[in-house]
mmCIF file with all atom_site columns, C-alpha atoms in Angstrom:
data_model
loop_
_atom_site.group_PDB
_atom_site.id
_atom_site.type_symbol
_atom_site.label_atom_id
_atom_site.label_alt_id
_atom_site.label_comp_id
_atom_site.label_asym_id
_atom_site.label_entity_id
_atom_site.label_seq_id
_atom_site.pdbx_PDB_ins_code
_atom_site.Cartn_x
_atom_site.Cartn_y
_atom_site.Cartn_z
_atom_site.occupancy
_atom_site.B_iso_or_equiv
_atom_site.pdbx_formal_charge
_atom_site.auth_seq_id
_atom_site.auth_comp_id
_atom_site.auth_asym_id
_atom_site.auth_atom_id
_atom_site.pdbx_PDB_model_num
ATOM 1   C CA . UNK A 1 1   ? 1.914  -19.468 24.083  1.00 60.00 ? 20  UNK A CA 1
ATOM 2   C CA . UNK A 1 2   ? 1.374  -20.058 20.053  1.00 77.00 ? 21  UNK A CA 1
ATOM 3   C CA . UNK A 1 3   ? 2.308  -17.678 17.562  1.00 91.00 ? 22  UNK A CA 1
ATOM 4   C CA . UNK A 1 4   ? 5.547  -15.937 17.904  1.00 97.00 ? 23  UNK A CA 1
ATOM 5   C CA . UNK A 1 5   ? 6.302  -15.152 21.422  1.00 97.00 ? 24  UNK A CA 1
ATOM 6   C CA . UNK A 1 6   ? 8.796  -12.640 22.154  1.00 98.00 ? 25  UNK A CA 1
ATOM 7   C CA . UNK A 1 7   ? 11.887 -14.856 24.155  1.00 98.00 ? 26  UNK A CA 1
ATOM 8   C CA . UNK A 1 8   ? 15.136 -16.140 23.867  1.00 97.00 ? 27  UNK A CA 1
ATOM 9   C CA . UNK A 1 9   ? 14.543 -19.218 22.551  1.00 97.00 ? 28  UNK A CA 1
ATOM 10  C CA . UNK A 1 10  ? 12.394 -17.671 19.238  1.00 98.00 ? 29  UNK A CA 1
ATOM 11  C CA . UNK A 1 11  ? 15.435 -15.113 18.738  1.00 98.00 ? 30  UNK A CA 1
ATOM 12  C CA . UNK A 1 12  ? 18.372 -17.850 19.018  1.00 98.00 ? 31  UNK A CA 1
ATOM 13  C CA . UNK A 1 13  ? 15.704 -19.858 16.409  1.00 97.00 ? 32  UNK A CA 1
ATOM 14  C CA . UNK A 1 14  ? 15.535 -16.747 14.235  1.00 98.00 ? 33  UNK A CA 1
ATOM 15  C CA . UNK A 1 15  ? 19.228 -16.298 14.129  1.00 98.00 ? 34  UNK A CA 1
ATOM 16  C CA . UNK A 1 16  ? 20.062 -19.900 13.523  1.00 98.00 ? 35  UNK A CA 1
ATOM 17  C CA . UNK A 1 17  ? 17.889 -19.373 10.525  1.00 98.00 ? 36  UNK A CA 1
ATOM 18  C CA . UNK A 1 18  ? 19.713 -16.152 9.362   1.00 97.00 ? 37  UNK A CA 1
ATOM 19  C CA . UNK A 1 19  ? 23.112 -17.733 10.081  1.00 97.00 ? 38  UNK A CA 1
ATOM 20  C CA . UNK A 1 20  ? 21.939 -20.317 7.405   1.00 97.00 ? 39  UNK A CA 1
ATOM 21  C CA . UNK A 1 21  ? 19.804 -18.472 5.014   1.00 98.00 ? 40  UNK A CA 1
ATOM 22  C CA . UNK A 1 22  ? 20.989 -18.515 1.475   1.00 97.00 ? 41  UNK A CA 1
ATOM 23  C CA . UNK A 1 23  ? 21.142 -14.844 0.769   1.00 97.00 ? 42  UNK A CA 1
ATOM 24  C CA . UNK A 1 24  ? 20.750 -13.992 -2.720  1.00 96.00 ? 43  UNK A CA 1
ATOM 25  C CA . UNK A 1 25  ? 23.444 -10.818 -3.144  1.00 94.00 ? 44  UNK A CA 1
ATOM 26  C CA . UNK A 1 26  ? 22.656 -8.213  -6.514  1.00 88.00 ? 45  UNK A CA 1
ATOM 27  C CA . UNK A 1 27  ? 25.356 -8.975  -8.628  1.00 78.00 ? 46  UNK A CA 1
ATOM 28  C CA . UNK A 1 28  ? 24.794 -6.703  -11.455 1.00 73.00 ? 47  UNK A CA 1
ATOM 29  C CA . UNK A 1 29  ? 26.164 -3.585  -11.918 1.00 77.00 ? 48  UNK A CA 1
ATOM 30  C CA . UNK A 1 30  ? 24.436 0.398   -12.623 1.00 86.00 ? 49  UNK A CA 1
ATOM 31  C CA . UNK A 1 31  ? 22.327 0.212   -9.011  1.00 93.00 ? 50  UNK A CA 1
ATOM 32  C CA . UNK A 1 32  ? 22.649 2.259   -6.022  1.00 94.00 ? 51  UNK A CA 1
ATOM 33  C CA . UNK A 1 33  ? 22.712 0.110   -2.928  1.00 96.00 ? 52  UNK A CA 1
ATOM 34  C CA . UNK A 1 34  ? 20.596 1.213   0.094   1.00 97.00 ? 53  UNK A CA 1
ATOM 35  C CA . UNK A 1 35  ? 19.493 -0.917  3.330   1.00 98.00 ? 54  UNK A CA 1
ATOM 36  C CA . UNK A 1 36  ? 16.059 -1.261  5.587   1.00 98.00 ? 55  UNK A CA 1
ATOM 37  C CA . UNK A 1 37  ? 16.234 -2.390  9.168   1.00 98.00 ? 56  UNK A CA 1
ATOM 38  C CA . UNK A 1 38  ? 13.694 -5.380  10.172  1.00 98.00 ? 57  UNK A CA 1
ATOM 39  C CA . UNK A 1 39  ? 13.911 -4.667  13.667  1.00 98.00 ? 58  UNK A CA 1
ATOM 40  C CA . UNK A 1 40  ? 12.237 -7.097  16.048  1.00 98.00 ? 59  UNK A CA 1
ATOM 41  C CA . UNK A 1 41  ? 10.895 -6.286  19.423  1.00 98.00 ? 60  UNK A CA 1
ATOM 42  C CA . UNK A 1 42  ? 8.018  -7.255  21.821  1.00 98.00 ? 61  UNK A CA 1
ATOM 43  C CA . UNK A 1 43  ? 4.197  -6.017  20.890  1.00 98.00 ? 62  UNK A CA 1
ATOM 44  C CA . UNK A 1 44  ? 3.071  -3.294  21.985  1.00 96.00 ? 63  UNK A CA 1
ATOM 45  C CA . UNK A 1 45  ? -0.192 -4.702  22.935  1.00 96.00 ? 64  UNK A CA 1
ATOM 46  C CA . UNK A 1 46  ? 0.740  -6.809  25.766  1.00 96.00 ? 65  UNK A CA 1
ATOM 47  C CA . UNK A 1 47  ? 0.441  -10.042 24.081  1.00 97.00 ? 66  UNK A CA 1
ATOM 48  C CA . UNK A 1 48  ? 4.050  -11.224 24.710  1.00 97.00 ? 67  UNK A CA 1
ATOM 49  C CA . UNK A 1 49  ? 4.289  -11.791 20.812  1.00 98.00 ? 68  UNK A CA 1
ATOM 50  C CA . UNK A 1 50  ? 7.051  -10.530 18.605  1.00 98.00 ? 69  UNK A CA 1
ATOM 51  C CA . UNK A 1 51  ? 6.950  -7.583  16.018  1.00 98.00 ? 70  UNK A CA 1
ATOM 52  C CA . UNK A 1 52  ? 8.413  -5.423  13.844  1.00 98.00 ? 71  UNK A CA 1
ATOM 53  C CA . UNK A 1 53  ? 8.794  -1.868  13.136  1.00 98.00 ? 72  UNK A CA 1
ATOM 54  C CA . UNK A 1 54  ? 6.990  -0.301  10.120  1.00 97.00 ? 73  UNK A CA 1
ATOM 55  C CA . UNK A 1 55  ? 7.219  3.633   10.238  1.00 95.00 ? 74  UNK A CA 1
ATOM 56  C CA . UNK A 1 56  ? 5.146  5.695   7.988   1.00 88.00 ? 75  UNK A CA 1
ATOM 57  C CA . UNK A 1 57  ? 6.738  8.649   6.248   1.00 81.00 ? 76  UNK A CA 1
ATOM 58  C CA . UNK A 1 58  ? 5.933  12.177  7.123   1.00 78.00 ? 77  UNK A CA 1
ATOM 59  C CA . UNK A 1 59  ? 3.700  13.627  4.006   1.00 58.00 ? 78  UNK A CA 1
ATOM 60  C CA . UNK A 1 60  ? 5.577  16.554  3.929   1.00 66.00 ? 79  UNK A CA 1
ATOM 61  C CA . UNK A 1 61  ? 8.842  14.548  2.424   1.00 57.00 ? 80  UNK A CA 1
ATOM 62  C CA . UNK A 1 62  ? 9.848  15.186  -1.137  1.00 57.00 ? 81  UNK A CA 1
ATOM 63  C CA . UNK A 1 63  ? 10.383 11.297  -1.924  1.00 61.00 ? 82  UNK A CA 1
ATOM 64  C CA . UNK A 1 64  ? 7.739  9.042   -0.963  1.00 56.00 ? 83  UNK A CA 1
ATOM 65  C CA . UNK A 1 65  ? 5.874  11.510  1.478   1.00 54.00 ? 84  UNK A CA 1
ATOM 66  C CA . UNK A 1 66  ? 3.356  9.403   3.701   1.00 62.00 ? 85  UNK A CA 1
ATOM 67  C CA . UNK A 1 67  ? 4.044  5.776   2.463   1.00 82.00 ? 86  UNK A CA 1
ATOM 68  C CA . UNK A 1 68  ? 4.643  2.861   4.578   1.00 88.00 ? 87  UNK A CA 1
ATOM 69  C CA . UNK A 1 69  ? 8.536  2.070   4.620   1.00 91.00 ? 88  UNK A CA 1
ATOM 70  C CA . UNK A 1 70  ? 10.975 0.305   6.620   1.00 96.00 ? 89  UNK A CA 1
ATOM 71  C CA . UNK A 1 71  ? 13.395 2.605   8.337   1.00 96.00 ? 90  UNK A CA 1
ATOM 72  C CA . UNK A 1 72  ? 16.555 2.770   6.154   1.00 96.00 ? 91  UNK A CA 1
ATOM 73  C CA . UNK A 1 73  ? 18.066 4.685   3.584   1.00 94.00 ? 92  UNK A CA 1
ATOM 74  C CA . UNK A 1 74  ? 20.971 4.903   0.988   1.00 95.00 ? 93  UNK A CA 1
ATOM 75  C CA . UNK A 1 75  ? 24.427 3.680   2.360   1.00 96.00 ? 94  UNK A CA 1
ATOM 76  C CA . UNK A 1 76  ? 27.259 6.271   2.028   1.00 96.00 ? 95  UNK A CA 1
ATOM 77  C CA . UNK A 1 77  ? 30.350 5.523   0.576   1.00 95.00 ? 96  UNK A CA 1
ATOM 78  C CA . UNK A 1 78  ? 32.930 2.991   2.826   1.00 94.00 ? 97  UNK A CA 1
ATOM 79  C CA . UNK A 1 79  ? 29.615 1.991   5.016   1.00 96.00 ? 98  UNK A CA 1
ATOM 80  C CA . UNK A 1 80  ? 28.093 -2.005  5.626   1.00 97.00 ? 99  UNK A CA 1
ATOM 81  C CA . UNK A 1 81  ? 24.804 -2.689  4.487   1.00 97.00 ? 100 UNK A CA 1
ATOM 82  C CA . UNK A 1 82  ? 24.548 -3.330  8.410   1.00 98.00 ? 101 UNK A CA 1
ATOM 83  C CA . UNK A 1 83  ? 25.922 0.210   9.240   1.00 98.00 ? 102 UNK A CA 1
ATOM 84  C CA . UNK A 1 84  ? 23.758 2.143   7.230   1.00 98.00 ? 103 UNK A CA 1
ATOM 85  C CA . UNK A 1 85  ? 20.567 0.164   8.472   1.00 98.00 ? 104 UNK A CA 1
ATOM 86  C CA . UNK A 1 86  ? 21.844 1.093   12.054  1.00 98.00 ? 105 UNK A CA 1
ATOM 87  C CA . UNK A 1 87  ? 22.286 4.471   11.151  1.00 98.00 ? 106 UNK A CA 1
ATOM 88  C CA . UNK A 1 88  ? 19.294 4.941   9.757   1.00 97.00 ? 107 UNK A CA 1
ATOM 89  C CA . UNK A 1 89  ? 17.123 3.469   12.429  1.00 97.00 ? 108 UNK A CA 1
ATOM 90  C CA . UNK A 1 90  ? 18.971 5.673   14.923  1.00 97.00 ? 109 UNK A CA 1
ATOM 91  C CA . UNK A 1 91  ? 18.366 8.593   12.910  1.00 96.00 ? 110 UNK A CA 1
ATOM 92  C CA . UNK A 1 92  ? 14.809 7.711   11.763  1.00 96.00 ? 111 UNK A CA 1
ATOM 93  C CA . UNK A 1 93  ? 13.494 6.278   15.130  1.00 97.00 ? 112 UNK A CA 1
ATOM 94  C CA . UNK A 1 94  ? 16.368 6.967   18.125  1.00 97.00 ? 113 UNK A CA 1
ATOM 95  C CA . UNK A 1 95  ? 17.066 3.390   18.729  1.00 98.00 ? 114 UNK A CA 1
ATOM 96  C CA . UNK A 1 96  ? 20.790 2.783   18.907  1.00 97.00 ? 115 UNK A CA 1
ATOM 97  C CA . UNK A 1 97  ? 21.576 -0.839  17.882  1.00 97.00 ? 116 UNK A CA 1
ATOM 98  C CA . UNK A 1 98  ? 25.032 -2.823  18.529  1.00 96.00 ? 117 UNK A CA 1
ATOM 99  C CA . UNK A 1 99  ? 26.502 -4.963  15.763  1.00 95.00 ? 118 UNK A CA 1
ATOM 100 C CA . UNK A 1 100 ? 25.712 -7.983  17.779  1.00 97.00 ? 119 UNK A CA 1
ATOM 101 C CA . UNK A 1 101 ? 21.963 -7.309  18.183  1.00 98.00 ? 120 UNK A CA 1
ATOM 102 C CA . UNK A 1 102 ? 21.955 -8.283  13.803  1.00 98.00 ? 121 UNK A CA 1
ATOM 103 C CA . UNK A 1 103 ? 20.688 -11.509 13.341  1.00 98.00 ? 122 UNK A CA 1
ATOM 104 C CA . UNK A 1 104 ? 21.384 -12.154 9.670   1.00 98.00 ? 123 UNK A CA 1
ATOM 105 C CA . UNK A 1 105 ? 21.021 -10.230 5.956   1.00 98.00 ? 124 UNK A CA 1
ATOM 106 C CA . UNK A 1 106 ? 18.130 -11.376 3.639   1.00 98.00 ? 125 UNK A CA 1
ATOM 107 C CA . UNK A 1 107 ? 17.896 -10.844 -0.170  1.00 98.00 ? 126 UNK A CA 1
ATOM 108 C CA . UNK A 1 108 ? 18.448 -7.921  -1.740  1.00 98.00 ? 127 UNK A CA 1
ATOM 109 C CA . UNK A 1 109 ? 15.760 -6.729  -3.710  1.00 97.00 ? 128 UNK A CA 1
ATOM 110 C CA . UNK A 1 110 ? 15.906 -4.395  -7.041  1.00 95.00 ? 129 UNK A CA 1
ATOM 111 C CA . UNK A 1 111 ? 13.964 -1.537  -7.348  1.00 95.00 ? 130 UNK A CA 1
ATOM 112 C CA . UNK A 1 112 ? 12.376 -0.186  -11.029 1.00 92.00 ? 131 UNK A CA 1
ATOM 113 C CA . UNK A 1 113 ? 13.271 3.334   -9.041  1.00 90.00 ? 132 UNK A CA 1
ATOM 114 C CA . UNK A 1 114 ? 17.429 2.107   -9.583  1.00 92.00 ? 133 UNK A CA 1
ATOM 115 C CA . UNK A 1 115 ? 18.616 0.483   -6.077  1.00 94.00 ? 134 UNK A CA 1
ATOM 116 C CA . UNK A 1 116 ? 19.497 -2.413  -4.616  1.00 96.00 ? 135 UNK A CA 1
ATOM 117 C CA . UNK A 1 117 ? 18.113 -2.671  -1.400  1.00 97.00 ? 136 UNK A CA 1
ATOM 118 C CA . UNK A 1 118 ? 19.411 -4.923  1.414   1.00 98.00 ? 137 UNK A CA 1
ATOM 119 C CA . UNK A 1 119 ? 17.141 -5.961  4.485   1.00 98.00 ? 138 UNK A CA 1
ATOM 120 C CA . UNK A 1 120 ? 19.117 -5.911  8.138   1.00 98.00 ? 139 UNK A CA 1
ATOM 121 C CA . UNK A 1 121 ? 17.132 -7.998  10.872  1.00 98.00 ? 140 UNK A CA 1
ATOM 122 C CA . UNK A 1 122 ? 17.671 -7.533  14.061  1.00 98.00 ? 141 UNK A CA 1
ATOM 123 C CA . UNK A 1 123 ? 16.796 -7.813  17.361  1.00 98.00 ? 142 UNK A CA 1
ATOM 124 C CA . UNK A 1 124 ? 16.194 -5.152  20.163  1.00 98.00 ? 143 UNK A CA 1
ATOM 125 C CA . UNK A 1 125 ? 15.154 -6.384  23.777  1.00 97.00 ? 144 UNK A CA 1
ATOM 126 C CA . UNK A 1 126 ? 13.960 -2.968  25.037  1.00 97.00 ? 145 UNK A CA 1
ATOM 127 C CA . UNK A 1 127 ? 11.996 -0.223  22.264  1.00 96.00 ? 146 UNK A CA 1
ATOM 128 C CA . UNK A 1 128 ? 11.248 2.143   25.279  1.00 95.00 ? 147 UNK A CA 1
ATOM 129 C CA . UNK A 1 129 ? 13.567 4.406   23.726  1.00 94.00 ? 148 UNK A CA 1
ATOM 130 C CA . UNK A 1 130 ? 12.127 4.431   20.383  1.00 96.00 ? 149 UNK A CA 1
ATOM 131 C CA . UNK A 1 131 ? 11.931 8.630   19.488  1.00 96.00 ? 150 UNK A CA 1
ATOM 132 C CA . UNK A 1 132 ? 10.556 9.165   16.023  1.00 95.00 ? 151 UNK A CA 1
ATOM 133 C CA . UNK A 1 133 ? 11.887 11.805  13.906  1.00 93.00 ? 152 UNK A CA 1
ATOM 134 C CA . UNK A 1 134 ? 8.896  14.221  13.227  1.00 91.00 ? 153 UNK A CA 1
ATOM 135 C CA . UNK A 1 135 ? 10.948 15.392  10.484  1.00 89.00 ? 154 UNK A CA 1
ATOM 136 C CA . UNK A 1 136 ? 10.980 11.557  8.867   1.00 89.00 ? 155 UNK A CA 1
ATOM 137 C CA . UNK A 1 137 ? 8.926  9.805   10.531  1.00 92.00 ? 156 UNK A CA 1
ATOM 138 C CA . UNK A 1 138 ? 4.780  10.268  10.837  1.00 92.00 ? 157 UNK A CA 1
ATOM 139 C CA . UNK A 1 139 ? 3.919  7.230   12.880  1.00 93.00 ? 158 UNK A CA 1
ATOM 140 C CA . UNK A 1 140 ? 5.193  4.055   13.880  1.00 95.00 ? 159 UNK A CA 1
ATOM 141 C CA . UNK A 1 141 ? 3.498  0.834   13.878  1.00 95.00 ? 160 UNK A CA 1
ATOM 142 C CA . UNK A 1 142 ? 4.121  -3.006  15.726  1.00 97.00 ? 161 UNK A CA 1
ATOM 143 C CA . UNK A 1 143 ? 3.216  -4.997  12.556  1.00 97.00 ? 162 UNK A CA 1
ATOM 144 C CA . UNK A 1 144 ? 3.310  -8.698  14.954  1.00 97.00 ? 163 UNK A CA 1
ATOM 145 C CA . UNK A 1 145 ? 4.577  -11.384 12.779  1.00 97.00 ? 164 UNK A CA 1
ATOM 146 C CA . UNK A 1 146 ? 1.681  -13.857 13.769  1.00 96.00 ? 165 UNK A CA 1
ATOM 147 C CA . UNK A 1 147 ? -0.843 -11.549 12.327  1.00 95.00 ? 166 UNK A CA 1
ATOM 148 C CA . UNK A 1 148 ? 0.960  -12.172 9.393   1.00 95.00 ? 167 UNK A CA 1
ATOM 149 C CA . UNK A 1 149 ? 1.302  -15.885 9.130   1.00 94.00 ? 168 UNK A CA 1
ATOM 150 C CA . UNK A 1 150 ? -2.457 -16.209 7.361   1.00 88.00 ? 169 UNK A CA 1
ATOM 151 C CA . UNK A 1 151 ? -2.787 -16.852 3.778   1.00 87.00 ? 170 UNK A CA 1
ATOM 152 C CA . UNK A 1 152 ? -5.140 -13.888 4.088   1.00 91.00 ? 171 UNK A CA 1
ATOM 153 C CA . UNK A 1 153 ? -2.236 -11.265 4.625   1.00 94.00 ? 172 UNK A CA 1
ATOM 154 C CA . UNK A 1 154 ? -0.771 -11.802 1.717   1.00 95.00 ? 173 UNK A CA 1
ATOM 155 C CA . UNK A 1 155 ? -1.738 -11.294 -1.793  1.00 95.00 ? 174 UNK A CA 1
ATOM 156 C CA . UNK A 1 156 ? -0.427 -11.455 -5.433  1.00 96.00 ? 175 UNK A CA 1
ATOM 157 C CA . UNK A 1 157 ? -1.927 -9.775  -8.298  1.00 94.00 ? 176 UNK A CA 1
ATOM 158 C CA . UNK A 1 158 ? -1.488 -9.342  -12.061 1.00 94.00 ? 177 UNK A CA 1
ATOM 159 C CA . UNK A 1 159 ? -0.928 -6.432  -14.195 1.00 94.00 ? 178 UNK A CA 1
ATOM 160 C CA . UNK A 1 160 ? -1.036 -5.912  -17.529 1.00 93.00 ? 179 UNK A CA 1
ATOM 161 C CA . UNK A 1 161 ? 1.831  -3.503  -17.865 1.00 93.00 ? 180 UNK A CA 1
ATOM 162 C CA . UNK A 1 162 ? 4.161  -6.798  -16.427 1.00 94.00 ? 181 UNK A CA 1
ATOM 163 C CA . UNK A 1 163 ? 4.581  -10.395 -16.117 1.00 95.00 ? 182 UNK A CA 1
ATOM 164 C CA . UNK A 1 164 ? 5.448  -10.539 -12.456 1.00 95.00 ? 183 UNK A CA 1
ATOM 165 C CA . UNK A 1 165 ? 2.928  -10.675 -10.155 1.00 96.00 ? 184 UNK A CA 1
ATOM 166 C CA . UNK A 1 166 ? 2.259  -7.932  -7.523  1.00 96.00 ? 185 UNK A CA 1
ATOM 167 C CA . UNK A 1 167 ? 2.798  -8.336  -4.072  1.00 96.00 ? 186 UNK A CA 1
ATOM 168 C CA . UNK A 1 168 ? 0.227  -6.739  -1.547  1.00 94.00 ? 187 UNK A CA 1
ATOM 169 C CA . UNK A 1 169 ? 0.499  -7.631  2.216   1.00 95.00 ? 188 UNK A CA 1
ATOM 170 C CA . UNK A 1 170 ? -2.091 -6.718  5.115   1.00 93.00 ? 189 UNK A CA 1
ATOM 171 C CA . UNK A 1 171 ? -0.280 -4.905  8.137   1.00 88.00 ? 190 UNK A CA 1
ATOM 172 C CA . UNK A 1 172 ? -4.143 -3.624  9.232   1.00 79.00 ? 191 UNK A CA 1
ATOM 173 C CA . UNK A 1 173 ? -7.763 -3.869  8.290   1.00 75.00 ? 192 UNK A CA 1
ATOM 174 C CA . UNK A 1 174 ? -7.799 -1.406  6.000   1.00 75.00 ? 193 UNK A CA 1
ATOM 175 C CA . UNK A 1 175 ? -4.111 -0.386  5.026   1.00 84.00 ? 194 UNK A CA 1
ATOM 176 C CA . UNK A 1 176 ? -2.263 -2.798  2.507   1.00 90.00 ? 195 UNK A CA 1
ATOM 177 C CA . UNK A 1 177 ? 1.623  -2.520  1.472   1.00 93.00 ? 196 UNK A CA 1
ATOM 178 C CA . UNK A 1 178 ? 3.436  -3.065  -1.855  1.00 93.00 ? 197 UNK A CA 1
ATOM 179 C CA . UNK A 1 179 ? 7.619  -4.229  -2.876  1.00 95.00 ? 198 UNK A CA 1
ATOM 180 C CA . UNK A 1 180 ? 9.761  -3.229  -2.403  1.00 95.00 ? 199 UNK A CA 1
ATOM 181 C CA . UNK A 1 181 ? 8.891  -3.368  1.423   1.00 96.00 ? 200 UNK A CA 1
ATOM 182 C CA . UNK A 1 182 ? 6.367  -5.831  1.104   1.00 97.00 ? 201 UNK A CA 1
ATOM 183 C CA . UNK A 1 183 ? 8.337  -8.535  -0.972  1.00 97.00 ? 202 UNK A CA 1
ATOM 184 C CA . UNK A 1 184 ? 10.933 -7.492  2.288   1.00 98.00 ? 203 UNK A CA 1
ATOM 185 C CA . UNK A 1 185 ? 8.375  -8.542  4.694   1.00 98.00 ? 204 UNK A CA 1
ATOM 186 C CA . UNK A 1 186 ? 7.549  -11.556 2.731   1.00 98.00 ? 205 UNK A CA 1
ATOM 187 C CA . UNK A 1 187 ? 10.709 -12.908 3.083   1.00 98.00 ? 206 UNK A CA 1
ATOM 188 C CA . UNK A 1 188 ? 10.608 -12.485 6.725   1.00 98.00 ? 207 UNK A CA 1
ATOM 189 C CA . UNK A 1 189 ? 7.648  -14.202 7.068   1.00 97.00 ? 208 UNK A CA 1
ATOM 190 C CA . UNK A 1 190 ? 8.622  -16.887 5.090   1.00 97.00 ? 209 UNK A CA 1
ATOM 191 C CA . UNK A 1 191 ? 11.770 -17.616 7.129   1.00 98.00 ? 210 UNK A CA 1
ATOM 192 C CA . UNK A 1 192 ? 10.120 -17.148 10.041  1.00 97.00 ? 211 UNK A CA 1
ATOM 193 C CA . UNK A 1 193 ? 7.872  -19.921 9.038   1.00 96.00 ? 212 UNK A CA 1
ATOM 194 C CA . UNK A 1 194 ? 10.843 -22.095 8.518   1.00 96.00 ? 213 UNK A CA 1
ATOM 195 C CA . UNK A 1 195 ? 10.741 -22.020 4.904   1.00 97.00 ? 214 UNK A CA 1
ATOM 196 C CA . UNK A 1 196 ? 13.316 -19.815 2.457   1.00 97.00 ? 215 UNK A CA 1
ATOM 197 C CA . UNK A 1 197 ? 11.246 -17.850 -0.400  1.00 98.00 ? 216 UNK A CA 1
ATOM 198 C CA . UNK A 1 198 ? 12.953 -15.931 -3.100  1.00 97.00 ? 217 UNK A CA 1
ATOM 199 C CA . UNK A 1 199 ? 11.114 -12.258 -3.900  1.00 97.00 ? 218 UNK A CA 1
ATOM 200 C CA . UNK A 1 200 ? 13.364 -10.665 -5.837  1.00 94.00 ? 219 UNK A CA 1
ATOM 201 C CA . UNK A 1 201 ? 10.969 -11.503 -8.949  1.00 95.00 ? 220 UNK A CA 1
ATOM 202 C CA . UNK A 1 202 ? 7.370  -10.107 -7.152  1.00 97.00 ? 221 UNK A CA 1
ATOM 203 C CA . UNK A 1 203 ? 6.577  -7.032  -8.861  1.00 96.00 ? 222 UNK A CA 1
ATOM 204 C CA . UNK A 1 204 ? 6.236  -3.650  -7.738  1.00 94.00 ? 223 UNK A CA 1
ATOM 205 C CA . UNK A 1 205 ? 3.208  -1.458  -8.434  1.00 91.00 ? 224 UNK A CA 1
ATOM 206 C CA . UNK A 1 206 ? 3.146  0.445   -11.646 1.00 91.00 ? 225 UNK A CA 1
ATOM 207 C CA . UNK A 1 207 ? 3.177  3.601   -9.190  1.00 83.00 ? 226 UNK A CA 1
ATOM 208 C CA . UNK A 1 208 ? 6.193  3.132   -7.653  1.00 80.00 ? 227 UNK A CA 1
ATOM 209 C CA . UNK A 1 209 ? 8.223  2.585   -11.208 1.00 73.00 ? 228 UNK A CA 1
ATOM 210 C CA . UNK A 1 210 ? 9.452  5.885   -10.583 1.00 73.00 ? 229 UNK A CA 1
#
């Protein structure tokens, strides 16, 4: 099977890679810290390949109603950046992660909106009790990590309000993502891939400044 097929041997390759990654940690002061869960699990479309959870937000929320996010959320005080990403996926999606099922912590990225915002992946072997929160949660999407491996899912832009470039990435034929989530994603796919790609620097739509 090509691409990224959902077994053992692809999630003990995928942790070996976390165990080694060399996360870059925010080290400056004046942000709030918050973490997103990368959670991998099997397609939902009977390829066999492996995926990962993208949620969109229910329209009716106050911050960010109806935008494609990872599930995750502010950490409370005395919490892990691992805890709070567990947290929040139980309370976003009902999927109740052990500490063991973490593969590894990728870059934090900084937001213009004031937070420093860790990625969790980790691995779940059985989404059958994945429950959205109709409160939180709109839909919930398999976003397979092969479909993202093309030079066409992923795009960089300029704008004149900045020097950075703009991240866009493809998670369907017509629906395109922006960092902080999509620089998140990046990363991913770039370690997936074998290779370790810094995206702290990819710039986030003039939009979500605020």
């Amino acid at each position: 099977m090509t691409g990224y097929p959902f077994s053992v041997a692809f999630r003990d390759q995928l942790a070996d890679r976390c165990a080694s990654f060399p996360r870059v940690a925010h080290a400056g002061e004046g942000l709030k810290r918050a973490a997103v869960a990368l959670t991998l699990v099997e397609a939902d479309d009977g390829s066999g390949q492996t995926a990962f959870l993208l949620t969109r937000r229910a329209a009716e929320l106050r911050a960010h109603g109806g935008q494609w996010a990872l599930p995750g959320g502010r950490c409370d005080p005395g919490e892990s950046f691992e805890q709070t990403a567990l947290r929040e996926l139980e309370e976003e999606l009902g999927l109740r992660l052990l500490p063991q099922q973490v593969l590894g912590l990728l870059d934090d990225y900084p937001t213009r909106s004031g937070y420093a915002i860790t990625p969790i992946v980790a691995w779940l072997e059985d989404a059958s009790g994945l429950e959205p929160n109709r409160h939180e949660v709109a839909s919930v999407h398999y976003i397979r990590l092969d479909h993202l491996a093309g030079d066409a899912a992923i795009t960089f832009e300029t704008i004149p309000e900045s020097p950075r470039s703009v991240i866009r990435v493809r998670v369907a034929d017509d629906h395109h993502i922006h960092a902080p989530t999509a620089a998140m994603i990046y990363q991913l796919r770039e370690l997936v891939a074998g290779r370790i790609t810094r995206v702290a620097e990819l710039e986030q739509p003039v939009f979500a400044w605020r």
